[in-house]
Coordinates of C-alpha atoms and ligand atoms in Angstrom, one line a residue:
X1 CA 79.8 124.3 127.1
X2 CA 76.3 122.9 128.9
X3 CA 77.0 119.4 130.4
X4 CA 75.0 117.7 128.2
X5 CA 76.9 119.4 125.1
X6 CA 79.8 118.1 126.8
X7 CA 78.8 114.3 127.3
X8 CA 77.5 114.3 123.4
X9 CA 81.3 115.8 122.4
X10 CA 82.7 112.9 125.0
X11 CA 80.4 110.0 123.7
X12 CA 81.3 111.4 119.7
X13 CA 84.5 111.1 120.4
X14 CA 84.8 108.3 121.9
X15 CA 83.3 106.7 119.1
X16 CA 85.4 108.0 116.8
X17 CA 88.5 106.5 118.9
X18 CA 86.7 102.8 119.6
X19 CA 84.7 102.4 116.4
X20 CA 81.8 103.9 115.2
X21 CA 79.3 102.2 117.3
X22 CA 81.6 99.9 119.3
X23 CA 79.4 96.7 120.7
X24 CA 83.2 95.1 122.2
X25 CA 82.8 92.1 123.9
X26 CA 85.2 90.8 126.3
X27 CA 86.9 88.9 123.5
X28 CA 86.9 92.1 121.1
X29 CA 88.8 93.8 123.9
X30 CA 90.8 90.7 124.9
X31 CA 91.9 90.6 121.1
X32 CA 92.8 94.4 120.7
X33 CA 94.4 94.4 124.1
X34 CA 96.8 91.9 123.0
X35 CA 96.9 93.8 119.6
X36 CA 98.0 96.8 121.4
X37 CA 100.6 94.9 123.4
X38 CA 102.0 93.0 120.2
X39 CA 102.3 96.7 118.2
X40 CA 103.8 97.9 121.4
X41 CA 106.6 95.1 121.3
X42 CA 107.6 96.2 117.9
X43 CA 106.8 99.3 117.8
X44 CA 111.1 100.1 116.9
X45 CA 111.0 98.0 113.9
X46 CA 110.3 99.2 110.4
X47 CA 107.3 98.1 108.4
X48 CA 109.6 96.6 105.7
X49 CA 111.6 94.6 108.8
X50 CA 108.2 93.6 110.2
X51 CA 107.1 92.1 106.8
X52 CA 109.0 89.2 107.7
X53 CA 108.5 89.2 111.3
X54 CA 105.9 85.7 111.7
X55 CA 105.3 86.1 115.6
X56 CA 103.3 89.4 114.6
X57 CA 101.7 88.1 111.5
X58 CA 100.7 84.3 113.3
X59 CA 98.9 86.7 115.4
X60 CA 96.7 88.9 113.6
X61 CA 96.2 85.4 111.5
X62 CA 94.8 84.4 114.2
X63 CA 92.0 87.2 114.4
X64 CA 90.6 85.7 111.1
X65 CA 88.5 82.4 110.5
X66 CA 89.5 82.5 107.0
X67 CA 93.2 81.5 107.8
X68 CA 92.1 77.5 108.8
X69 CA 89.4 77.3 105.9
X70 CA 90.1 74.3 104.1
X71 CA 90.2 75.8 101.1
X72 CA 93.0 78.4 101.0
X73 CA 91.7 81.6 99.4
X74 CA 94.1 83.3 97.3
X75 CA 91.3 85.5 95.4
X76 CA 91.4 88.4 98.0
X77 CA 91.6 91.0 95.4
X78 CA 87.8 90.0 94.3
X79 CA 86.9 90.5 98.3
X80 CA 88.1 89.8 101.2
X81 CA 86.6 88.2 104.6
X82 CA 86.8 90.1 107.8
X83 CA 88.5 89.0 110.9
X84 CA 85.8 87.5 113.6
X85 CA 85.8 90.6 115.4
X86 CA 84.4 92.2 113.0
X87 CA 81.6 89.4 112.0
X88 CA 81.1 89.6 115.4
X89 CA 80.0 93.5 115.4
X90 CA 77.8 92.6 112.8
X91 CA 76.2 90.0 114.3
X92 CA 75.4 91.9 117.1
X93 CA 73.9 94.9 115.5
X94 CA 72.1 92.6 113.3
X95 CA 70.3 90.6 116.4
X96 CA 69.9 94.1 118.1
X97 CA 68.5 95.8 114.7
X98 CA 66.1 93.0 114.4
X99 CA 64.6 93.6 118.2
X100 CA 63.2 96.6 116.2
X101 CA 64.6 97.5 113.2
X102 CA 62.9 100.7 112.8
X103 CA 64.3 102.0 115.9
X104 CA 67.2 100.7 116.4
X105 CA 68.7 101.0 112.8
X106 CA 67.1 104.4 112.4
X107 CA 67.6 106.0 115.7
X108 CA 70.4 104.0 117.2
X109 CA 72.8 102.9 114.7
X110 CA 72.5 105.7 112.5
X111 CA 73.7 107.7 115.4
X112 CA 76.9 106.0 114.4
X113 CA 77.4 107.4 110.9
X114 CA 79.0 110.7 111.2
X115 CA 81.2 109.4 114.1
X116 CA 82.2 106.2 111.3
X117 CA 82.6 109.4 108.4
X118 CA 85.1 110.8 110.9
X119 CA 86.8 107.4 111.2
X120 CA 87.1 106.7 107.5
X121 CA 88.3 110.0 107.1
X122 CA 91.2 109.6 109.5
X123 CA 92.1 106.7 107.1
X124 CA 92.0 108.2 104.2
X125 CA 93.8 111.6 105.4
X126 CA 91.0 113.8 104.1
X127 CA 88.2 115.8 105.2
X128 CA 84.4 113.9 106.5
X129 CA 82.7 116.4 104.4
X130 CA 84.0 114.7 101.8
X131 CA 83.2 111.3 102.4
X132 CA 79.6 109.4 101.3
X133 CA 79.5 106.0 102.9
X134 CA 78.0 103.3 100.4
X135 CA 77.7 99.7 99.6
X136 CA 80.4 99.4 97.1
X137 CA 83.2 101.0 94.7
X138 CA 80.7 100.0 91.6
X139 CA 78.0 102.2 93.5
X140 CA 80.4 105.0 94.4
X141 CA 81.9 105.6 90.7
X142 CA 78.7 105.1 88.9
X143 CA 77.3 107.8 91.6
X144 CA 80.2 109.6 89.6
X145 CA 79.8 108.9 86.2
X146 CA 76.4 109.2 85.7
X147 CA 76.3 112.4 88.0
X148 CA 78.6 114.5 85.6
X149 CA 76.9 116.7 83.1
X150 CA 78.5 115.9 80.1
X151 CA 77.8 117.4 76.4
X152 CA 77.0 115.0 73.5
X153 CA 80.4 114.7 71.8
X154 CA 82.1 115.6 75.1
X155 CA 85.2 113.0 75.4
X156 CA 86.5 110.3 78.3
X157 CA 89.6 108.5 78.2
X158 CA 89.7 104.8 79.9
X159 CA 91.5 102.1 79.7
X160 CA 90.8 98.8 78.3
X161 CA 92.4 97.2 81.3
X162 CA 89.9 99.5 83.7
X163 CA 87.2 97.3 85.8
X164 CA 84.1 96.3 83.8
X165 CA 81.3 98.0 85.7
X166 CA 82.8 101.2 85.1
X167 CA 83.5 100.5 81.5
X168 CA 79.7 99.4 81.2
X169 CA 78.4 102.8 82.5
X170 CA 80.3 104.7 80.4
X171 CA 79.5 102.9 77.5
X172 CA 75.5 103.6 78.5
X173 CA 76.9 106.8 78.4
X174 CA 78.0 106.9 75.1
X175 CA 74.8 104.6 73.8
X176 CA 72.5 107.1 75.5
X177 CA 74.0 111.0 75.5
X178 CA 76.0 110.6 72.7
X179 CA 78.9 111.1 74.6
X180 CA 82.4 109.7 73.5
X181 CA 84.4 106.6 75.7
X182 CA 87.8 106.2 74.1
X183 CA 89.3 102.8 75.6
X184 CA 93.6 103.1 75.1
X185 CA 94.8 99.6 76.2
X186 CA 98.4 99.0 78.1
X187 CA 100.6 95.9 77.8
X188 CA 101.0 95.5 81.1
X189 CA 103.5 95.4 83.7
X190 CA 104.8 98.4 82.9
X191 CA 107.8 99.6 85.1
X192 CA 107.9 103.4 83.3
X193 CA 105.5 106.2 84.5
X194 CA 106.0 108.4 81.8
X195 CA 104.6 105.6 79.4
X196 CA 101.4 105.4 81.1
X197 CA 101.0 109.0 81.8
X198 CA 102.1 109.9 77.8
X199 CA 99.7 107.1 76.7
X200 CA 96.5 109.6 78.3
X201 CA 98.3 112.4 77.3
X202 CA 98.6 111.9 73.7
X203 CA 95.0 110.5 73.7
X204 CA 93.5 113.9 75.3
X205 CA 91.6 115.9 72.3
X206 CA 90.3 119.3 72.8
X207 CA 86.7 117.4 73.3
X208 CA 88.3 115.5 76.2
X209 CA 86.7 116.4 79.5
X210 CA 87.6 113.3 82.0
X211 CA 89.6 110.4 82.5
X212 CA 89.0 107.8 84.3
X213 CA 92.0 105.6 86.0
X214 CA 92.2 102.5 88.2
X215 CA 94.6 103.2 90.6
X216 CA 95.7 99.5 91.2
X217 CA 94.6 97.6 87.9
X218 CA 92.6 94.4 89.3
X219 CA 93.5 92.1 86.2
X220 CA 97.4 91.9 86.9
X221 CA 97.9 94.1 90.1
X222 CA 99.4 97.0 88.2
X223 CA 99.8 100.3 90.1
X224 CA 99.1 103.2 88.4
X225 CA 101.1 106.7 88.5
X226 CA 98.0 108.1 89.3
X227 CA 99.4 111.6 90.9
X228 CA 101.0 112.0 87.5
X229 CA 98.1 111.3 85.6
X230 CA 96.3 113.7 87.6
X231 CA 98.5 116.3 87.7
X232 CA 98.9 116.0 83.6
X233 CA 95.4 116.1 83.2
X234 CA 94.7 119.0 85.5
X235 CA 97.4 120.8 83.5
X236 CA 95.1 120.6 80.7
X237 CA 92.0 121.3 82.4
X238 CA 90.5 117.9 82.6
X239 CA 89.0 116.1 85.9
X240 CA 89.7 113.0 86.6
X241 CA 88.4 110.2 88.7
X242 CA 90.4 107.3 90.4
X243 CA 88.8 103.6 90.8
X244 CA 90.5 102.8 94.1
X245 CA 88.8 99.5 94.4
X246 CA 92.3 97.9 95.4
X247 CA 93.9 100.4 96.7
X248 CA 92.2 101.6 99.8
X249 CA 92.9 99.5 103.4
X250 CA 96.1 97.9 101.1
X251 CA 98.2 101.0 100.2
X252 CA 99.3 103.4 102.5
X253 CA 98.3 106.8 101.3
X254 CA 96.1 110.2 101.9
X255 CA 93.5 110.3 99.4
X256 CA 94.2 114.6 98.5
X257 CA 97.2 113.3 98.0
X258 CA 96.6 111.8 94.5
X259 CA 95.0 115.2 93.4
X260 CA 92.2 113.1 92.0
X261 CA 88.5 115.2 91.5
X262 CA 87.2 111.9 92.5
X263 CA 88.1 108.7 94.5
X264 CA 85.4 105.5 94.8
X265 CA 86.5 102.4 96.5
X266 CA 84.6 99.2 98.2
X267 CA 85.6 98.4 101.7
X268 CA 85.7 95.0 101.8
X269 CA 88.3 94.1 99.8
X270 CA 91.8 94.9 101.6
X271 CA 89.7 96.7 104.4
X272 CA 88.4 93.3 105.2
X273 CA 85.0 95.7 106.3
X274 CA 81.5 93.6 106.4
X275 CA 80.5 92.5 102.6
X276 CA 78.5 95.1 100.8
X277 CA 80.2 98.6 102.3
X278 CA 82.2 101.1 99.6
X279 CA 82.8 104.3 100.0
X280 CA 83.0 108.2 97.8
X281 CA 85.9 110.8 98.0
X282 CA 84.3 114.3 96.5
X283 CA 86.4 116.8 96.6
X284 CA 84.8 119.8 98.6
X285 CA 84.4 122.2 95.3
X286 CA 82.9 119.5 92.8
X287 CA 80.1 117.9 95.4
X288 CA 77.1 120.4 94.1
X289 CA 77.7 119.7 90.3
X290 CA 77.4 116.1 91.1
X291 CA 73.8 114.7 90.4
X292 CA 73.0 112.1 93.2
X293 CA 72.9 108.5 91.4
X294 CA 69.5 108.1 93.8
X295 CA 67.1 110.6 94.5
X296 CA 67.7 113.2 96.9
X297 CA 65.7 116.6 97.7
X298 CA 68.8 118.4 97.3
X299 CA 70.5 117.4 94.3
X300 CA 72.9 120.5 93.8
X301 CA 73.5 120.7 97.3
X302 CA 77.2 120.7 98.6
X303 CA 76.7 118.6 101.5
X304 CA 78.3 114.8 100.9
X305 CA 75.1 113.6 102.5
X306 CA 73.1 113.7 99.9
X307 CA 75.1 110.8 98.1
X308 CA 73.5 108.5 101.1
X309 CA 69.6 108.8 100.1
X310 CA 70.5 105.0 99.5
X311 CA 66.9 104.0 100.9
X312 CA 66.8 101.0 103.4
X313 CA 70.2 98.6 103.0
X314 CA 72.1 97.3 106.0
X315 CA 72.9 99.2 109.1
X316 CA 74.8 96.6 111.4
X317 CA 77.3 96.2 108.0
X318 CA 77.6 99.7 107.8
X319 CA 78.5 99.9 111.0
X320 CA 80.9 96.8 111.5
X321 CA 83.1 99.1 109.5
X322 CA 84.2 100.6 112.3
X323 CA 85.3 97.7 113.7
X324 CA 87.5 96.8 110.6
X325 CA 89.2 100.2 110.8
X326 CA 90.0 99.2 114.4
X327 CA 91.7 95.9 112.9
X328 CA 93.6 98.0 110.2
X329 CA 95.0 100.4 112.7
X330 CA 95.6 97.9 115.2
X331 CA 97.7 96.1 112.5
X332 CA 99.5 99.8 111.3
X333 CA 98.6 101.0 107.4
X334 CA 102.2 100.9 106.3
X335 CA 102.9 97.5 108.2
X336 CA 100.1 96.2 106.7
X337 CA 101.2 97.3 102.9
X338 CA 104.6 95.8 103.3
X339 CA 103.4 92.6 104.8
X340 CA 101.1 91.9 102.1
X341 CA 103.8 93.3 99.0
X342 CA 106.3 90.7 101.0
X343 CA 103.5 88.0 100.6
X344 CA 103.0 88.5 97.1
X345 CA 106.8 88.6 96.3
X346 CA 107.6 85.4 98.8
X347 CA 105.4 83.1 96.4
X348 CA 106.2 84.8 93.0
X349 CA 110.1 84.5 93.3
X350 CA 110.1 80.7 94.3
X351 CA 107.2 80.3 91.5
X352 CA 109.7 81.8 89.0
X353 CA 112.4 79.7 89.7
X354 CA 110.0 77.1 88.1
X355 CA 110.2 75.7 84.5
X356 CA 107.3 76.9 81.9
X357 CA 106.0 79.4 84.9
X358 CA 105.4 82.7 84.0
X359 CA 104.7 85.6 86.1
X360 CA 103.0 89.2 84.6
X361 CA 102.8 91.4 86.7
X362 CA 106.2 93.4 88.4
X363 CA 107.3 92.5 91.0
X364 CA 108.7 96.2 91.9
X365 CA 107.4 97.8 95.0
X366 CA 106.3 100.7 93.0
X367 CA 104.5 99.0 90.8
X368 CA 102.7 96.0 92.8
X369 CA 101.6 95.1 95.9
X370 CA 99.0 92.2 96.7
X371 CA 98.1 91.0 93.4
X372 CA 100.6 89.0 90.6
X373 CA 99.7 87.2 87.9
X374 CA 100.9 83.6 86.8
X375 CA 100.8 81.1 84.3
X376 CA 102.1 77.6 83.6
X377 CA 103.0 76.6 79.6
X378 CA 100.4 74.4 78.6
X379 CA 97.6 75.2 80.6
X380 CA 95.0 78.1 79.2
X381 CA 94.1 80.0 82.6
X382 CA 91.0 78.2 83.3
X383 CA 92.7 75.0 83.4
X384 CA 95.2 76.1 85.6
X385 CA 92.3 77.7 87.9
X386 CA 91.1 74.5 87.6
X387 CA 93.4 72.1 88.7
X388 CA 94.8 74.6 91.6
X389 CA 91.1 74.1 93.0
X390 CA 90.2 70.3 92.3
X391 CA 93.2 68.8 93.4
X392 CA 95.5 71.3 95.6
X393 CA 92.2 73.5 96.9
X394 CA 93.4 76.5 96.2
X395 CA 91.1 78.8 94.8
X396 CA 92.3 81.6 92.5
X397 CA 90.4 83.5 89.7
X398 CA 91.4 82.6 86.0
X399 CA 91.5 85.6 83.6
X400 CA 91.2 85.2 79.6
X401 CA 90.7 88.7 79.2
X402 CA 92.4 90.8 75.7
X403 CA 95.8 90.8 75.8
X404 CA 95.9 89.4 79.6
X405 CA 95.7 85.7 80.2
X406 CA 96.6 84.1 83.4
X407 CA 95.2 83.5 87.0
X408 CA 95.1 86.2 89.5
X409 CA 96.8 85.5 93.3
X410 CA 95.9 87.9 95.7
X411 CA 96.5 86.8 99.4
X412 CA 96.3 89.3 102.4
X413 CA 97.6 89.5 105.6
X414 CA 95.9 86.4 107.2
X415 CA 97.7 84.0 104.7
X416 CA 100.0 82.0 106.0
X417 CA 103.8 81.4 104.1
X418 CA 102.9 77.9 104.2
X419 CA 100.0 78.7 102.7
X420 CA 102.2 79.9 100.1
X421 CA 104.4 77.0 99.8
X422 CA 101.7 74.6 99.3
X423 CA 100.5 76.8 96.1
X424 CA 103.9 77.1 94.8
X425 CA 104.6 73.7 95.6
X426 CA 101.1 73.1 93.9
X427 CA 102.6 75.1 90.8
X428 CA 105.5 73.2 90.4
X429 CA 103.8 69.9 90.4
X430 CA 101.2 70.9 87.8
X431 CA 104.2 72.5 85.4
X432 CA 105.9 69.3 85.5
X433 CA 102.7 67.4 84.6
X434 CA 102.2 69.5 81.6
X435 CA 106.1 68.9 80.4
X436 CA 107.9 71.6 81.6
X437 CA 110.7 70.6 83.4
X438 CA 113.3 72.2 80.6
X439 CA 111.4 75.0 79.5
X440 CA 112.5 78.3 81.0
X441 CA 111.0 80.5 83.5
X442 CA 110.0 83.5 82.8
X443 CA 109.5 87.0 84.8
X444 CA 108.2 89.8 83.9
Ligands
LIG1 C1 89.2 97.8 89.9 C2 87.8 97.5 90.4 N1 86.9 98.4 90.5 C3 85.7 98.2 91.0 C4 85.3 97.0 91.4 C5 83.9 96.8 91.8 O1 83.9 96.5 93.2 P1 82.5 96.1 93.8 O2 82.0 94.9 93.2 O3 82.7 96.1 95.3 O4 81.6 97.2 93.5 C6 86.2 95.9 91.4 C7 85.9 94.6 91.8 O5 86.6 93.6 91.9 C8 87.5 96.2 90.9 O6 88.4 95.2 90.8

């Protein structure tokens, strides 16, 4: 190998071991020093032990601002903030980007790119050539949806329960091609595989070409079977295409590993990445029947790339990814999955314990991790919502949606437990306003 060859391979990877385009400050490497040190102390104990373990937690805490806002953010499922070392990344690229932003977002930073695919790619246990980095999981799936060539009369099963944006674009689809969307609807939570996978199932026809599933349903926090829904579908010749909106940075799994066709997700929900970053899992076969949602020169061509033809968006967020996937493996994947399922149970057991509180989403590992669902008897959601936010500020998101009513809780793993006892304590004080002190709780 020539010796320049050789310091390109070092600097690559490098870069693919610090973060994509790694700008650390002394505080950065302060931070991740101490990170290391912390991971190192526990390194013997289990994720499910260290769930509980609040010297570890109080520290990664403390590598996010959002932990002492004043008002406590339990919406993280609608997106999350980043820890400061990763606003700090940004900043930086962002004052360096604006020295010149021609050259240094087109010939610097984009230098960091493949070295950030690589990095993703680690994460998500697949291949780089099958990543597209984008600006959300609404960009990545539409890329998808309105990229498949699909017959008039041709047939996709959703789910009523599946995220809006996606539901919108098929329906276009429908309006437009004549194709058809068939919505089934769950009653969710659902602790049985086999009645979500046999609710597809029995609505496949021989028309049916795709289905579409979220693989953590954002309304309640459901978790789908998705392997099994895959696997069923394949069975029968269909593709299918995962929604992994709340799924990716939270769960701990290897995207092949859900035998999906395709996978979109945005980063900065539980990836805490900068605001405005998504990403799209291809697999390698499908990429050159895919039409490019934006123009590209090559639109049947098999390389990923040509999903990126995104024209001018941020750089220094794109590449402040890097510096969140730093944070995420600094904290462990697994470790970071059980803290957050612990979280979620730690305030929806004591909240069940209260009179006229309802909780609907399970609160089985296999079936739930960050997100629950709760309501109080005699509130609709949006009074609950409300009330949480004028006079405990605590801010939630209030759902009035089908056959789903409640307000969504979603913390993550800078939220403290007494963050969590003040909105359970919260709770209980608004149930006993609204007359519930001898009215049952109820699970679900
Ligand atoms: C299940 C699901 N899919 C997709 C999206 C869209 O994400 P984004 O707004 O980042 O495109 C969301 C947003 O909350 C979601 O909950």
């Amino acid at each position: 190998m020539k010796p320049e060859t050789n310091r390109r391979e070092f600097f690559r990877k490098a870069a693919v071991l610090t973060g994509a385009f790694s700008v650390n400050s002394l505080c950065q490497q302060v931070f991740a020093a101490d990170l290391a040190a912390k991971s190192q102390l526990y390194k013997n104990v289990s994720p499910g032990r260290m769930a509980e373990n609040e010297d570890f937690w109080a520290f990664i805490q403390q590598g996010y601002p959002a932990s002492s806002s004043p008002v406590l953010n339990l919406n993280n499922g609608g997106v999350s903030p980043s820890p400061q070392l990763v606003l700090d990344a940004v900043e930086r690229y962002n004052q360096m980007s604006n020295q010149a932003p021609s050259y240094y977002m087109w010939r610097i930073l984009d230098q960091g790119r493949e070295p950030l695919r690589e990095k993703l790619a680690l994460l998500g246990g697949c291949d780089p050539e099958e990543l597209a980095i984008n600006r959300n999981a609404t960009e990545a799936l539409n890329t998808i949806i309105y990229g498949l060539d699909l017959e008039k009369g041709d047939e996709v099963i959703g789910c009523k329960q599946d995220y809006p944006n996606m539901m919108q674009a098929w329906s276009q689809r429908e309006q437009r091609e004549g194709i058809v969307y068939k919505q089934i609807s769950f009653d969710f939570p659902i602790e049985d595989d086999e009645t979500i996978v046999n609710a597809y199932r029995q609505a496949i026809t021989p028309r049916t070409k795709i289905i579409h599933v979220t693989h953590v349903i954002n309304w309640v926090g459901q978790i789908m079977p998705v392997k099994k829904i895959c696997q069923m579908a394949h069975d029968k010749g269909l593709e299918v295409i995962v929604d992994g909106a709340h799924s990716f940075g939270l769960l701990d799994f290897d995207i092949p590993d859900l035998e999906a066709d395709y996978f979109g997700t945005s980063l900065h929900k539980y990836l805490s990445a900068p605001i405005g970053t998504g990403m799209l899992w291809v697999k390698k076969d499908k990429i050159s029947k895919v039409w490019p949602l934006l123009c590209n020169g090559d639109p049947r061509s098999a390389d990923i790339r040509k999903f990126e033809t995104l024209g001018t968006r941020s750089f220094p967020l794109e590449q402040g990814i890097g510096e969140a996937l730093n944070f995420h493996n600094g904290i462990g994947a697994k470790r970071k999955e059980e803290r957050v399922r612990y979280l979620k149970n730690y305030w929806a057991e004591k909240a069940l314990t209260i009179p006229g509180v309802k909780i609907h989403t399970s609160l089985k590992a296999a079936y739930s991790c960050a997100i629950a669902g709760v309501s109080v008897t005699g509130l609709t959601p949006q009074e609950l919502g409300q009330q949480l936010l004028s006079k405990y500020k605590i801010h939630t998101t209030s759902i009035s949606y089908g056959n789903i009513n409640c307000v969504r809780v979603s913390p993550h793993v800078y939220t403290r437990t007494a963050d969590l006892d003040r909105f359970v304590l919260a709770l209980s004080r608004l149930a006993t306003e609204n007359g519930n002190q001898n009215i049952e709780s109820k699970g679900a």
